[in-house]
Amino acid sequence: MGAYLAPKPSAQRQYALLKLRNPGGTGHVQNGRITWRWSVQPTPVSRVYQARLACDSRGRPEIFIESPNLGLLSGSRRIPHLYDQDKVRLCLYLPGTGEWTTSKVLADTVVPWTSLWLLFFEEWLWSDEWKGGGIHPPIDERKKEDIK
Amino acid sequence: MNARVLAQEKKLYLVGMLELACEKLDITDAEREMARSRYEAVGEWLSDGQNTYLANSSIYTQGSIRLRTTVRPIGRNEFDVDLICFLPGAANLGPHQVRDLVGNRLKENSTYKGMLEPHNRAWRLVYANEFHMDITPAIADPKHANGAVLVPDRELQDWKESHPKGYASWFEGITKREPGLLLEKRAIKADVEPMPSEIQFMGSLRRIVQIMKRHRDVWCSKLPAAQRDDAPISIILTTLAARAYEGCVHTRYDNALDLLLDVVDAMPRFIEQRTVYPAGLEDWIQNPMNAKENFADKWKAHPQRKVAFGQWHRQFRTDLDRLAQQQGLDAIATGLGGMLDESISKSVLAETTRRLNSNREYGRVVTGAGGLIGTALAQPASAVPKNTFYGE
């Protein structure tokens, strides 16, 4: 698999690519950790969302939506495909499948997946159905994720 | 907010959604074919009998099914299919005789007999869950040799002039004159085309008429029952829209939403105020095929119909402005649902995500500036890789 042979991009390289692909965003790299904030409007009729990417020194990304408040938009409903309803951390890929590995470029993977997630979120707000596909983990795996 | 000030990308996206809505509202090709086979069978039955007047009769479509401006009705499954049963040799018969001739022949067929309903000008055959086929008998109009007909009118107890073929070719002629629109829209600079912006109005005038008629139906369904007869009739909406559209064909548009707005805004200008002796001022919406026919002739006896036209017109324009200012696919769907019914916005969103997922499947989805999702207009940079939304 090419993915495993590809060299792991450094935090600096990941950051440079984020800036290149999303010139409107802002962020920094510190001790190998990346913080990146950018605006997302998944369709021309969509809201403009502020997203934040936090990548730890081992290259593992977490993506959050900072505004608008998705909880307020969804009322009392539980938002699908979130690791955390309060922190609004998005589930964007299936772990262990190679969809995401630390050798992949953040700007080409989790960043566009965030756009997709938000489009399906807006659709879900109206239809109450998640049309983006995906997998919900079994309960015990959910716990593991919380522990991690 | 006025819908005119919207950004171009947003207008194109909304038009794409309206086109999806119209595809849902329209009669499908299969339904159209089924209607054709049904009315051809009726035509055969009518001409197969012993009656010499009926032997030479022919059946053809009129109204929205002929204009291709049909919209799926609200609250029932049956499309209206309006037909003329033309009796070429019956010019010497009276309106009652012609009407009865067709009605009696239909009643001779045990199937048709059970489906038959008398209406003012037509005999209606109700095909449950399919169609309301309104068959209007007609004879040649001796005063006009250009295909005009006379149809029996039960309330008037007389003949009524009509020219369905002429009206349809007038409408068709205007429809064909598309403004400088569709070729221009690709000139937008973006490299990513959001779905469904790639589909724009197919036959702009027909789509505009369909949207207006559907909005009228939804608007009308919310009126108190006693006021529903006052809602503007389709021939008035269609004629005013076509006249207004005709005035737009020399303008260049970079999106069909601006064209729609121009047509809506111009429509009232084509209601003429004519001085008629001795009645005084009268509202006129002239039949383009018959200078003596006023489509708004009922407004004199029912002035509330003129008021209702104005109310509908303002509401339609206001609803378009409101739709334009919504942010979020969900808010747009709510706005669209209020205008065209929730069942329509539901299928518009479903089709939007279906197209997106199909493009995802084939690796054709890209993101552009601001995280915009779409398909690549030119050489794709790098497609969004496949992912599986995980988590609860």
Tab-separated table of N, CA and C in Angstrom, chain A residues 70-79 85 124:
chain	number	residue	atom	x	y	z
A	70	LEU	N	-23.423	24.435	17.120
A	70	LEU	CA	-24.211	23.392	16.460
A	70	LEU	C	-25.288	22.837	17.386
A	71	GLY	N	-24.993	22.839	18.690
A	71	GLY	CA	-25.978	22.352	19.659
A	71	GLY	C	-27.232	23.201	19.628
A	72	LEU	N	-27.050	24.524	19.529
A	72	LEU	CA	-28.220	25.411	19.469
A	72	LEU	C	-29.006	25.162	18.190
A	73	LEU	N	-28.275	24.964	17.074
A	73	LEU	CA	-28.949	24.738	15.797
A	73	LEU	C	-29.763	23.452	15.816
A	74	SER	N	-29.246	22.424	16.510
A	74	SER	CA	-29.955	21.140	16.470
A	74	SER	C	-30.974	20.991	17.581
A	75	GLY	N	-31.097	22.000	18.432
A	75	GLY	CA	-32.113	21.920	19.479
A	75	GLY	C	-31.775	20.803	20.438
A	76	SER	N	-32.757	19.965	20.727
A	76	SER	CA	-32.530	18.920	21.719
A	76	SER	C	-31.990	17.636	21.082
A	77	ARG	N	-31.797	17.643	19.772
A	77	ARG	CA	-31.395	16.406	19.101
A	77	ARG	C	-29.917	16.120	19.294
A	78	ARG	N	-29.587	14.849	19.319
A	78	ARG	CA	-28.204	14.420	19.405
A	78	ARG	C	-27.614	14.439	18.001
A	79	ILE	N	-26.501	15.149	17.826
A	79	ILE	CA	-25.901	15.296	16.495
A	79	ILE	C	-25.137	14.023	16.135
A	85	GLN	N	-20.383	15.626	22.052
A	85	GLN	CA	-21.453	16.579	21.746
A	85	GLN	C	-21.120	17.982	22.272
A	124	TRP	N	-28.987	17.134	7.595
A	124	TRP	CA	-29.552	16.397	8.735
A	124	TRP	C	-30.453	17.308	9.574
